[in-house]
Amino acid sequence: MPRYEFRCRACGDTFEVNRPMAQAGEPASCPQGHADTVKLLSTVAVAGRVGGAPAPSDGGCCGGGCGC
């Protein structure tokens, strides 16, 4: 289940809420009971190729070898 990060405007606390994606836009109350919260933008880390694996530009599909 996705985790969403919120910040309380009243007390400044940052907290996380686990909820289905269908409920991502719903408001969340802070653990201290305040209702004035804002959903924060979260960053996503994407791992690249590791250990000398071939890159797509070495002749693989869409790297020039197949002509697409």
mmCIF file with all atom_site columns, C-alpha atoms in Angstrom:
data_model
loop_
_atom_site.group_PDB
_atom_site.id
_atom_site.type_symbol
_atom_site.label_atom_id
_atom_site.label_alt_id
_atom_site.label_comp_id
_atom_site.label_asym_id
_atom_site.label_entity_id
_atom_site.label_seq_id
_atom_site.pdbx_PDB_ins_code
_atom_site.Cartn_x
_atom_site.Cartn_y
_atom_site.Cartn_z
_atom_site.occupancy
_atom_site.B_iso_or_equiv
_atom_site.pdbx_formal_charge
_atom_site.auth_seq_id
_atom_site.auth_comp_id
_atom_site.auth_asym_id
_atom_site.auth_atom_id
_atom_site.pdbx_PDB_model_num
ATOM 1  C CA . MET A 1 1  ? 0.000  0.000  0.000   1.00 0.00 ? 1  MET A CA 1
ATOM 2  C CA . PRO A 1 2  ? 1.399  3.442  -0.879  1.00 0.00 ? 2  PRO A CA 1
ATOM 3  C CA . ARG A 1 3  ? 2.638  5.746  1.860   1.00 0.00 ? 3  ARG A CA 1
ATOM 4  C CA . TYR A 1 4  ? 1.897  9.476  1.667   1.00 0.00 ? 4  TYR A CA 1
ATOM 5  C CA . GLU A 1 5  ? 3.696  12.183 3.612   1.00 0.00 ? 5  GLU A CA 1
ATOM 6  C CA . PHE A 1 6  ? 1.861  15.122 5.151   1.00 0.00 ? 6  PHE A CA 1
ATOM 7  C CA . ARG A 1 7  ? 2.885  18.213 7.136   1.00 0.00 ? 7  ARG A CA 1
ATOM 8  C CA . CYS A 1 8  ? 0.698  19.863 9.732   1.00 0.00 ? 8  CYS A CA 1
ATOM 9  C CA . ARG A 1 9  ? 0.383  23.612 9.241   1.00 0.00 ? 9  ARG A CA 1
ATOM 10 C CA . ALA A 1 10 ? -0.641 24.130 12.873  1.00 0.00 ? 10 ALA A CA 1
ATOM 11 C CA . CYS A 1 11 ? 2.246  22.387 14.677  1.00 0.00 ? 11 CYS A CA 1
ATOM 12 C CA . GLY A 1 12 ? 4.757  21.736 11.859  1.00 0.00 ? 12 GLY A CA 1
ATOM 13 C CA . ASP A 1 13 ? 4.947  17.966 12.415  1.00 0.00 ? 13 ASP A CA 1
ATOM 14 C CA . THR A 1 14 ? 5.579  15.740 9.403   1.00 0.00 ? 14 THR A CA 1
ATOM 15 C CA . PHE A 1 15 ? 3.828  12.362 9.360   1.00 0.00 ? 15 PHE A CA 1
ATOM 16 C CA . GLU A 1 16 ? 3.070  9.497  6.987   1.00 0.00 ? 16 GLU A CA 1
ATOM 17 C CA . VAL A 1 17 ? -0.226 7.811  6.131   1.00 0.00 ? 17 VAL A CA 1
ATOM 18 C CA . ASN A 1 18 ? -0.637 4.421  4.431   1.00 0.00 ? 18 ASN A CA 1
ATOM 19 C CA . ARG A 1 19 ? -3.717 4.332  2.214   1.00 0.00 ? 19 ARG A CA 1
ATOM 20 C CA . PRO A 1 20 ? -4.888 3.030  -1.174  1.00 0.00 ? 20 PRO A CA 1
ATOM 21 C CA . MET A 1 21 ? -4.087 5.147  -4.233  1.00 0.00 ? 21 MET A CA 1
ATOM 22 C CA . ALA A 1 22 ? -7.813 5.802  -4.672  1.00 0.00 ? 22 ALA A CA 1
ATOM 23 C CA . GLN A 1 23 ? -7.698 7.768  -1.389  1.00 0.00 ? 23 GLN A CA 1
ATOM 24 C CA . ALA A 1 24 ? -4.452 9.645  -2.137  1.00 0.00 ? 24 ALA A CA 1
ATOM 25 C CA . GLY A 1 25 ? -6.123 13.052 -2.407  1.00 0.00 ? 25 GLY A CA 1
ATOM 26 C CA . GLU A 1 26 ? -8.179 12.797 0.774   1.00 0.00 ? 26 GLU A CA 1
ATOM 27 C CA . PRO A 1 27 ? -7.224 15.028 3.713   1.00 0.00 ? 27 PRO A CA 1
ATOM 28 C CA . ALA A 1 28 ? -5.404 13.582 6.723   1.00 0.00 ? 28 ALA A CA 1
ATOM 29 C CA . SER A 1 29 ? -5.472 14.767 10.325  1.00 0.00 ? 29 SER A CA 1
ATOM 30 C CA . CYS A 1 30 ? -2.168 15.182 12.147  1.00 0.00 ? 30 CYS A CA 1
ATOM 31 C CA . PRO A 1 31 ? -1.412 12.774 15.030  1.00 0.00 ? 31 PRO A CA 1
ATOM 32 C CA . GLN A 1 32 ? -1.831 15.759 17.402  1.00 0.00 ? 32 GLN A CA 1
ATOM 33 C CA . GLY A 1 33 ? -5.439 16.175 16.182  1.00 0.00 ? 33 GLY A CA 1
ATOM 34 C CA . HIS A 1 34 ? -5.022 19.183 13.878  1.00 0.00 ? 34 HIS A CA 1
ATOM 35 C CA . ALA A 1 35 ? -6.956 19.146 10.609  1.00 0.00 ? 35 ALA A CA 1
ATOM 36 C CA . ASP A 1 36 ? -4.947 21.791 8.713   1.00 0.00 ? 36 ASP A CA 1
ATOM 37 C CA . THR A 1 37 ? -2.465 19.560 6.856   1.00 0.00 ? 37 THR A CA 1
ATOM 38 C CA . VAL A 1 38 ? -0.852 19.574 3.444   1.00 0.00 ? 38 VAL A CA 1
ATOM 39 C CA . LYS A 1 39 ? 0.267  16.586 1.378   1.00 0.00 ? 39 LYS A CA 1
ATOM 40 C CA . LEU A 1 40 ? 3.978  16.754 0.536   1.00 0.00 ? 40 LEU A CA 1
ATOM 41 C CA . LEU A 1 41 ? 5.545  15.781 -2.757  1.00 0.00 ? 41 LEU A CA 1
ATOM 42 C CA . SER A 1 42 ? 7.685  12.715 -2.286  1.00 0.00 ? 42 SER A CA 1
ATOM 43 C CA . THR A 1 43 ? 10.722 11.820 -4.316  1.00 0.00 ? 43 THR A CA 1
ATOM 44 C CA . VAL A 1 44 ? 11.172 8.390  -5.826  1.00 0.00 ? 44 VAL A CA 1
ATOM 45 C CA . ALA A 1 45 ? 14.607 6.833  -6.136  1.00 0.00 ? 45 ALA A CA 1
ATOM 46 C CA . VAL A 1 46 ? 15.185 4.863  -9.310  1.00 0.00 ? 46 VAL A CA 1
ATOM 47 C CA . ALA A 1 47 ? 18.206 2.611  -9.498  1.00 0.00 ? 47 ALA A CA 1
ATOM 48 C CA . GLY A 1 48 ? 20.227 2.619  -12.695 1.00 0.00 ? 48 GLY A CA 1
ATOM 49 C CA . ARG A 1 49 ? 22.305 -0.098 -14.251 1.00 0.00 ? 49 ARG A CA 1
ATOM 50 C CA . VAL A 1 50 ? 24.996 -1.540 -12.019 1.00 0.00 ? 50 VAL A CA 1
ATOM 51 C CA . GLY A 1 51 ? 28.155 -3.511 -12.660 1.00 0.00 ? 51 GLY A CA 1
ATOM 52 C CA . GLY A 1 52 ? 28.823 -2.794 -16.323 1.00 0.00 ? 52 GLY A CA 1
ATOM 53 C CA . ALA A 1 53 ? 25.536 -4.101 -17.702 1.00 0.00 ? 53 ALA A CA 1
ATOM 54 C CA . PRO A 1 54 ? 25.110 -3.192 -21.370 1.00 0.00 ? 54 PRO A CA 1
ATOM 55 C CA . ALA A 1 55 ? 23.464 0.136  -22.066 1.00 0.00 ? 55 ALA A CA 1
ATOM 56 C CA . PRO A 1 56 ? 20.590 0.429  -24.561 1.00 0.00 ? 56 PRO A CA 1
ATOM 57 C CA . SER A 1 57 ? 22.821 2.362  -26.980 1.00 0.00 ? 57 SER A CA 1
ATOM 58 C CA . ASP A 1 58 ? 25.106 -0.621 -27.622 1.00 0.00 ? 58 ASP A CA 1
ATOM 59 C CA . GLY A 1 59 ? 23.010 -1.942 -30.498 1.00 0.00 ? 59 GLY A CA 1
ATOM 60 C CA . GLY A 1 60 ? 19.984 -3.327 -28.646 1.00 0.00 ? 60 GLY A CA 1
ATOM 61 C CA . CYS A 1 61 ? 16.420 -2.500 -29.592 1.00 0.00 ? 61 CYS A CA 1
ATOM 62 C CA . CYS A 1 62 ? 15.952 1.265  -29.941 1.00 0.00 ? 62 CYS A CA 1
ATOM 63 C CA . GLY A 1 63 ? 19.690 1.653  -29.536 1.00 0.00 ? 63 GLY A CA 1
ATOM 64 C CA . GLY A 1 64 ? 20.245 1.681  -33.266 1.00 0.00 ? 64 GLY A CA 1
ATOM 65 C CA . GLY A 1 65 ? 20.651 -2.053 -33.971 1.00 0.00 ? 65 GLY A CA 1
ATOM 66 C CA . CYS A 1 66 ? 17.091 -2.940 -34.899 1.00 0.00 ? 66 CYS A CA 1
ATOM 67 C CA . GLY A 1 67 ? 16.284 0.126  -37.025 1.00 0.00 ? 67 GLY A CA 1
ATOM 68 C CA . CYS A 1 68 ? 13.257 1.234  -35.032 1.00 0.00 ? 68 CYS A CA 1
#
